[in-house]
PDB file of C-alpha atoms in Angstrom:
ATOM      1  CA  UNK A   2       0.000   0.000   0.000  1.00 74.00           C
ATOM      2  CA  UNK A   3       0.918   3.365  -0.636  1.00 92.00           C
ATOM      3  CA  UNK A   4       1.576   6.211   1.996  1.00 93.00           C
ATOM      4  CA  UNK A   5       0.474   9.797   2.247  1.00 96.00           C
ATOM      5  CA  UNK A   6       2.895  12.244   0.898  1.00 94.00           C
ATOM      6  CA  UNK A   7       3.938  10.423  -1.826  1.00 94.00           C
ATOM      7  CA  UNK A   8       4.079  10.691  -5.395  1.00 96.00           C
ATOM      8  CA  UNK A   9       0.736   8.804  -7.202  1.00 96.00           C
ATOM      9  CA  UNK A  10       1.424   6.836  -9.627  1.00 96.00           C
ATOM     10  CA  UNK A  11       0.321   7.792 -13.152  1.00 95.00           C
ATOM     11  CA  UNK A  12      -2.222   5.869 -14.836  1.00 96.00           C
ATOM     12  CA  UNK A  13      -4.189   5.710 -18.600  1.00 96.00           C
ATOM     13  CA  UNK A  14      -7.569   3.671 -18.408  1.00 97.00           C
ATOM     14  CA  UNK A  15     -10.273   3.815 -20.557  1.00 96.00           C
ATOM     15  CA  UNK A  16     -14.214   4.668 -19.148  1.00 97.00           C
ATOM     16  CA  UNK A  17     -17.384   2.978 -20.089  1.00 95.00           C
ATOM     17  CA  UNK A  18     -17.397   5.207 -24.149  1.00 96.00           C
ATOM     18  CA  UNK A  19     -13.216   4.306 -24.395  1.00 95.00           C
ATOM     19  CA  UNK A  20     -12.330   8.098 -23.179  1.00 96.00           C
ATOM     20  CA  UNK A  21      -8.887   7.635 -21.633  1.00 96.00           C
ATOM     21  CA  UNK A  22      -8.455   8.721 -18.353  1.00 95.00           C
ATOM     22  CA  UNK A  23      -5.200  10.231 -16.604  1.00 95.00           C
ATOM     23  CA  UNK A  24      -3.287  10.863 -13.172  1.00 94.00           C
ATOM     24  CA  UNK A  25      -3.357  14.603 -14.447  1.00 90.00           C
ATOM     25  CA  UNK A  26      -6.086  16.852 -13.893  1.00 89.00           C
ATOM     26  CA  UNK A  27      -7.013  20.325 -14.286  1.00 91.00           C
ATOM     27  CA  UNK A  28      -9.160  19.940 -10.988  1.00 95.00           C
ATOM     28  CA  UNK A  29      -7.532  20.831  -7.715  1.00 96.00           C
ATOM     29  CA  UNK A  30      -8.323  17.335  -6.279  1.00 98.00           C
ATOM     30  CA  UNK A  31      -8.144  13.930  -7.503  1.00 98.00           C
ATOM     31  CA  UNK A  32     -10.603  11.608  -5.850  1.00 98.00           C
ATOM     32  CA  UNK A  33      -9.312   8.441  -7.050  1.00 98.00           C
ATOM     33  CA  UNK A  34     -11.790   5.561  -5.440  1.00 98.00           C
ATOM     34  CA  UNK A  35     -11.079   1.597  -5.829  1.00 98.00           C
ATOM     35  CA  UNK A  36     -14.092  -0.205  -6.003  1.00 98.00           C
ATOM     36  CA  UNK A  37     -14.047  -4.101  -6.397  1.00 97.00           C
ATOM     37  CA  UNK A  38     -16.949  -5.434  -8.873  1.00 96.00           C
ATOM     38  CA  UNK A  39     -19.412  -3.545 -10.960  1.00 98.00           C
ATOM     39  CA  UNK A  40     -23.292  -4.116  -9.756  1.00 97.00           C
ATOM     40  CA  UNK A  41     -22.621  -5.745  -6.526  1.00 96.00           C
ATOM     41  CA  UNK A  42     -24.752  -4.283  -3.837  1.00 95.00           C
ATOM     42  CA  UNK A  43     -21.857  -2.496  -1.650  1.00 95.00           C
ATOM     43  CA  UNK A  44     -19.952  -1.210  -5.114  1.00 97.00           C
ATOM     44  CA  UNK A  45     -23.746  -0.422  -6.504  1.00 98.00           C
ATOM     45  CA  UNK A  46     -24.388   2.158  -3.554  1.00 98.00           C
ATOM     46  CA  UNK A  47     -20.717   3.630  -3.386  1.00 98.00           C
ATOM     47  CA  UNK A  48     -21.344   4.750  -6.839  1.00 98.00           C
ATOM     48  CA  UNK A  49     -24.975   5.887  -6.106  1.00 98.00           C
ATOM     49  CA  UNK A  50     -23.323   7.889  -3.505  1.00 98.00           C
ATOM     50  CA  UNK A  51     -20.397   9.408  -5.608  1.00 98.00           C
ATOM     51  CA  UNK A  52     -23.023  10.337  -8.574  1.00 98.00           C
ATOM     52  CA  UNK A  53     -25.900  12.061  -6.237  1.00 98.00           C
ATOM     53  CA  UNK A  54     -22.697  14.262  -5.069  1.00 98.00           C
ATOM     54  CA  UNK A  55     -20.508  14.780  -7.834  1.00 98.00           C
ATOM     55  CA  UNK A  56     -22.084  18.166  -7.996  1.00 98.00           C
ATOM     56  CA  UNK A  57     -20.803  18.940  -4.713  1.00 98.00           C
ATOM     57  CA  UNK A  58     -18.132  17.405  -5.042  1.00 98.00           C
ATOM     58  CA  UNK A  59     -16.877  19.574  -7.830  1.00 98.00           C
ATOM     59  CA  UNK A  60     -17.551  22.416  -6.313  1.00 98.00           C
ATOM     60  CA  UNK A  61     -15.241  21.502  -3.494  1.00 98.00           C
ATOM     61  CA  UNK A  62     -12.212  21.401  -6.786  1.00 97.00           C
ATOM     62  CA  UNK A  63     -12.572  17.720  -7.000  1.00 98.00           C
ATOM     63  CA  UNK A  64     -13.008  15.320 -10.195  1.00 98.00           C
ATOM     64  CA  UNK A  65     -13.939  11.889  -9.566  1.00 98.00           C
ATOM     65  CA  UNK A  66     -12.695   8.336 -10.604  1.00 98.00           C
ATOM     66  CA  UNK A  67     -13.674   5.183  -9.671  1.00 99.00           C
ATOM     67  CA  UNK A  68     -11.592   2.245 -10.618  1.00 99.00           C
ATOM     68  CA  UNK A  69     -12.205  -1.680 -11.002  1.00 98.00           C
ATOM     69  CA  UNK A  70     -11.419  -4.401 -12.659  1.00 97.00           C
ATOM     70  CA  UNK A  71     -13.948  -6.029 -15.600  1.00 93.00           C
ATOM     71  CA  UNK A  72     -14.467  -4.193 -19.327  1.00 96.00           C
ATOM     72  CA  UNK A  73     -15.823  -1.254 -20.729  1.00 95.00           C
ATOM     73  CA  UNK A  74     -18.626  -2.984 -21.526  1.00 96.00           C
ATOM     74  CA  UNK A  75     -19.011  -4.170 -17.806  1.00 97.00           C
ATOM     75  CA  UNK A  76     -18.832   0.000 -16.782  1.00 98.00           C
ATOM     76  CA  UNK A  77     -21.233   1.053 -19.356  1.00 97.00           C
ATOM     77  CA  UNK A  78     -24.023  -1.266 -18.010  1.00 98.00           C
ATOM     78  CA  UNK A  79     -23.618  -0.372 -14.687  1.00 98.00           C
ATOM     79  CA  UNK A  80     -23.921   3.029 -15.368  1.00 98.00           C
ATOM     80  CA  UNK A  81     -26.722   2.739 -17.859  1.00 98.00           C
ATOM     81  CA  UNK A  82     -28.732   0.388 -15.160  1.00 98.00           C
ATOM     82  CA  UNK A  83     -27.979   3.099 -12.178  1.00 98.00           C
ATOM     83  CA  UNK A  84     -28.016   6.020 -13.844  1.00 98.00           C
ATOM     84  CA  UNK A  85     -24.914   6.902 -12.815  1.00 98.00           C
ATOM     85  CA  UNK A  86     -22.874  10.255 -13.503  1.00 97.00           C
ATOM     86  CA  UNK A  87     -19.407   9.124 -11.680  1.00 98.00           C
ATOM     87  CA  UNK A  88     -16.409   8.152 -14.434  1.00 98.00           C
ATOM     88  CA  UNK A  89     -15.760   4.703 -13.958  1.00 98.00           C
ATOM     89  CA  UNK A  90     -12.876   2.995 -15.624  1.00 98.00           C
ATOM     90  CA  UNK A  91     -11.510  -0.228 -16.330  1.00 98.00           C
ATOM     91  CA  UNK A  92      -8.387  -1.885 -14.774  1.00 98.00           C
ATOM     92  CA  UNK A  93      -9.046  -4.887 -16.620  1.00 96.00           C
ATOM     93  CA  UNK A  94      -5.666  -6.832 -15.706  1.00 97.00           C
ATOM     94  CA  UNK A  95      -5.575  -4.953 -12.540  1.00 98.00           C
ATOM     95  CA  UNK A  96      -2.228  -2.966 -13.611  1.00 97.00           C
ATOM     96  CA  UNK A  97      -3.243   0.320 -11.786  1.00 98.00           C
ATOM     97  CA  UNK A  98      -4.720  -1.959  -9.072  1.00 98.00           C
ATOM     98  CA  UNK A  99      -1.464  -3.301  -7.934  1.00 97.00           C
ATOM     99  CA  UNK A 100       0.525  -0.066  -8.310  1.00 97.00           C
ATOM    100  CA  UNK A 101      -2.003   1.866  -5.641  1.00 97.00           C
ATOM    101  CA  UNK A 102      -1.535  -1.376  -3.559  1.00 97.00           C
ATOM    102  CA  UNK A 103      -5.137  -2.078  -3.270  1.00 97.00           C
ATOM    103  CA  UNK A 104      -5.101  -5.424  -5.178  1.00 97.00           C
ATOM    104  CA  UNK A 105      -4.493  -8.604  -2.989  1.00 94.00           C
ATOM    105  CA  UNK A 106      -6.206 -11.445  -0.635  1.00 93.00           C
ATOM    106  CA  UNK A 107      -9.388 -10.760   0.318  1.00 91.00           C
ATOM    107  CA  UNK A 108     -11.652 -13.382   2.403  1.00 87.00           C
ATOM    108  CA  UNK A 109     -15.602 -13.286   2.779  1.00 81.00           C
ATOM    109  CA  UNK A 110     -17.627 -15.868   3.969  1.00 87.00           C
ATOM    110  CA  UNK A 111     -14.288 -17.879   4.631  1.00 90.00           C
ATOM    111  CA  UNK A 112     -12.864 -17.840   1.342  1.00 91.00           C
ATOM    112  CA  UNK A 113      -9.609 -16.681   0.285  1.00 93.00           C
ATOM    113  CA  UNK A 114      -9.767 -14.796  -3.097  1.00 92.00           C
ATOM    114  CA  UNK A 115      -8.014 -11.987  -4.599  1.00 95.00           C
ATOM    115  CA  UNK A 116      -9.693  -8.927  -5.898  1.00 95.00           C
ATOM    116  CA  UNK A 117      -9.711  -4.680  -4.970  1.00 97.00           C
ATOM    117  CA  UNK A 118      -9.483  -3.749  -1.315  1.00 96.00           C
ATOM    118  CA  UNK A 119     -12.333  -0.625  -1.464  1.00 96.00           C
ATOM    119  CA  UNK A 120      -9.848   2.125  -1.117  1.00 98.00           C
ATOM    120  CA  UNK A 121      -9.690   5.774  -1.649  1.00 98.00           C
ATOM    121  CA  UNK A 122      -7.435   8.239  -2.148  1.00 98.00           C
ATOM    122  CA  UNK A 123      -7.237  12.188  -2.363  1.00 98.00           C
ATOM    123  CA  UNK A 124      -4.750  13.259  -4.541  1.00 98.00           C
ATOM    124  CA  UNK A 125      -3.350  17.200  -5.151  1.00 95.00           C
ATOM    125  CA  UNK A 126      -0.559  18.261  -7.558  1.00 91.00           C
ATOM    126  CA  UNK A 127      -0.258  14.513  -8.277  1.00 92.00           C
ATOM    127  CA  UNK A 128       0.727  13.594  -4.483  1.00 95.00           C
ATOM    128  CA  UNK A 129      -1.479  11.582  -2.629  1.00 96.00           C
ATOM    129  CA  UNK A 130      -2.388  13.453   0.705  1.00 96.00           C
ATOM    130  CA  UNK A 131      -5.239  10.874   2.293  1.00 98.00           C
ATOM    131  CA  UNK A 132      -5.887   7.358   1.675  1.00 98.00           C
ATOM    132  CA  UNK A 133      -9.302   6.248   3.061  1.00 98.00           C
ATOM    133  CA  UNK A 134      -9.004   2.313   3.620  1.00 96.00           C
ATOM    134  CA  UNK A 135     -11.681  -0.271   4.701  1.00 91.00           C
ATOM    135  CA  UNK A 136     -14.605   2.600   4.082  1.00 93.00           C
ATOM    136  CA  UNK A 137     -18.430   1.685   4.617  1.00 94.00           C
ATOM    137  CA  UNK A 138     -19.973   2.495   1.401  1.00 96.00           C
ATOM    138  CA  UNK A 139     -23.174   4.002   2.707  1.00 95.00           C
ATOM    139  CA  UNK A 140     -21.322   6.458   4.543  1.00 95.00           C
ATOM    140  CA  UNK A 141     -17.743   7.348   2.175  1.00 97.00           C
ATOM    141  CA  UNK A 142     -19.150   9.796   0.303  1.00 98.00           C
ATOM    142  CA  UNK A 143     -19.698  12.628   3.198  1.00 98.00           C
ATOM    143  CA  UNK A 144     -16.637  11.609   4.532  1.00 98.00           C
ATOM    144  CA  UNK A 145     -14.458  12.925   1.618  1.00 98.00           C
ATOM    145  CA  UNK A 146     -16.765  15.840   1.407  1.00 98.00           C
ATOM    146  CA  UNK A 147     -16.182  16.750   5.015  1.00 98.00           C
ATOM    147  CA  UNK A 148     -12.407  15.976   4.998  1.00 98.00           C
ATOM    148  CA  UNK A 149     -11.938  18.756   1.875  1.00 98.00           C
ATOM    149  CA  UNK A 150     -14.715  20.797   3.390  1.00 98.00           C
ATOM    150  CA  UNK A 151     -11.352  21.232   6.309  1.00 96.00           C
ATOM    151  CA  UNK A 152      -8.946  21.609   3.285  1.00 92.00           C
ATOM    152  CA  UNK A 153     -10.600  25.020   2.250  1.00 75.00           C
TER     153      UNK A 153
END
């Protein structure tokens, strides 16, 4: 896993309509969120959630990208089914993944699997300057708002 203070490593992924997507940004903030599987229920909310507050979100200098494995064809259902307004893009080999560190054993239910740790991070001038681990979907969203609410 990465640390805070630290360079972010630069990344080129395509979204849902093949637009690439970079570390570079003309926004102030970076809000670079690692999500594990298109249309599962915890995933499915955490996007609700970034979508009904991208808005906000903006306003606060922010630009928003979630990232997970699966194809472009996977993120353009999702967001067609949800309506959602987030940029999602593909890590489909889970490149990207691995560099942030958020790619390893996972367990549910007693299984061992590998697959994206649901991770976030906050990124300015292309140095990453919060990482959010372990987050609760429901409640992520306000979280980030509030922490660059205290950056302004």
């Amino acid at each position: 896993m990465l640390s805070e203070n630290l360079p972010a490593p630069t990344f080129s992924l395509q979204d849902k309509d093949g637009n690439f997507h970079f570390l570079k940004t003309n926004a102030k903030y970076l809000v670079l969120y690692f999500y594990p599987k298109d249309d599962t229920p915890g995933c499915t909310i955490e996007a609700i959630e970034f979508s009904k507050h991208i808005l906000d979100l903006k306003k606060l200098g922010a630009e928003v990208i979630g990232i997970s494995g699966g194809d472009n064809v996977s993120k353009k259902k999702f967001c067609s089914k949800y309506n959602l307004s987030v940029t999602l893009v593909s890590d489909p080999d889970f490149v990207v993944s691995k560099l942030y560190g958020v790619y390893g054993e996972k367990s549910f239910m007693g299984k061992k699997f590998y697959g994206i740790k649901r991770t976030t991070f906050i990124i300015s001038q292309e140095r990453i300057i919060k990482i959010f681990e372990n987050v609760k979907p429901q409640d992520h969203v306000q979280e980030i708002i509030s922490f660059l609410q205290n950056l302004s």
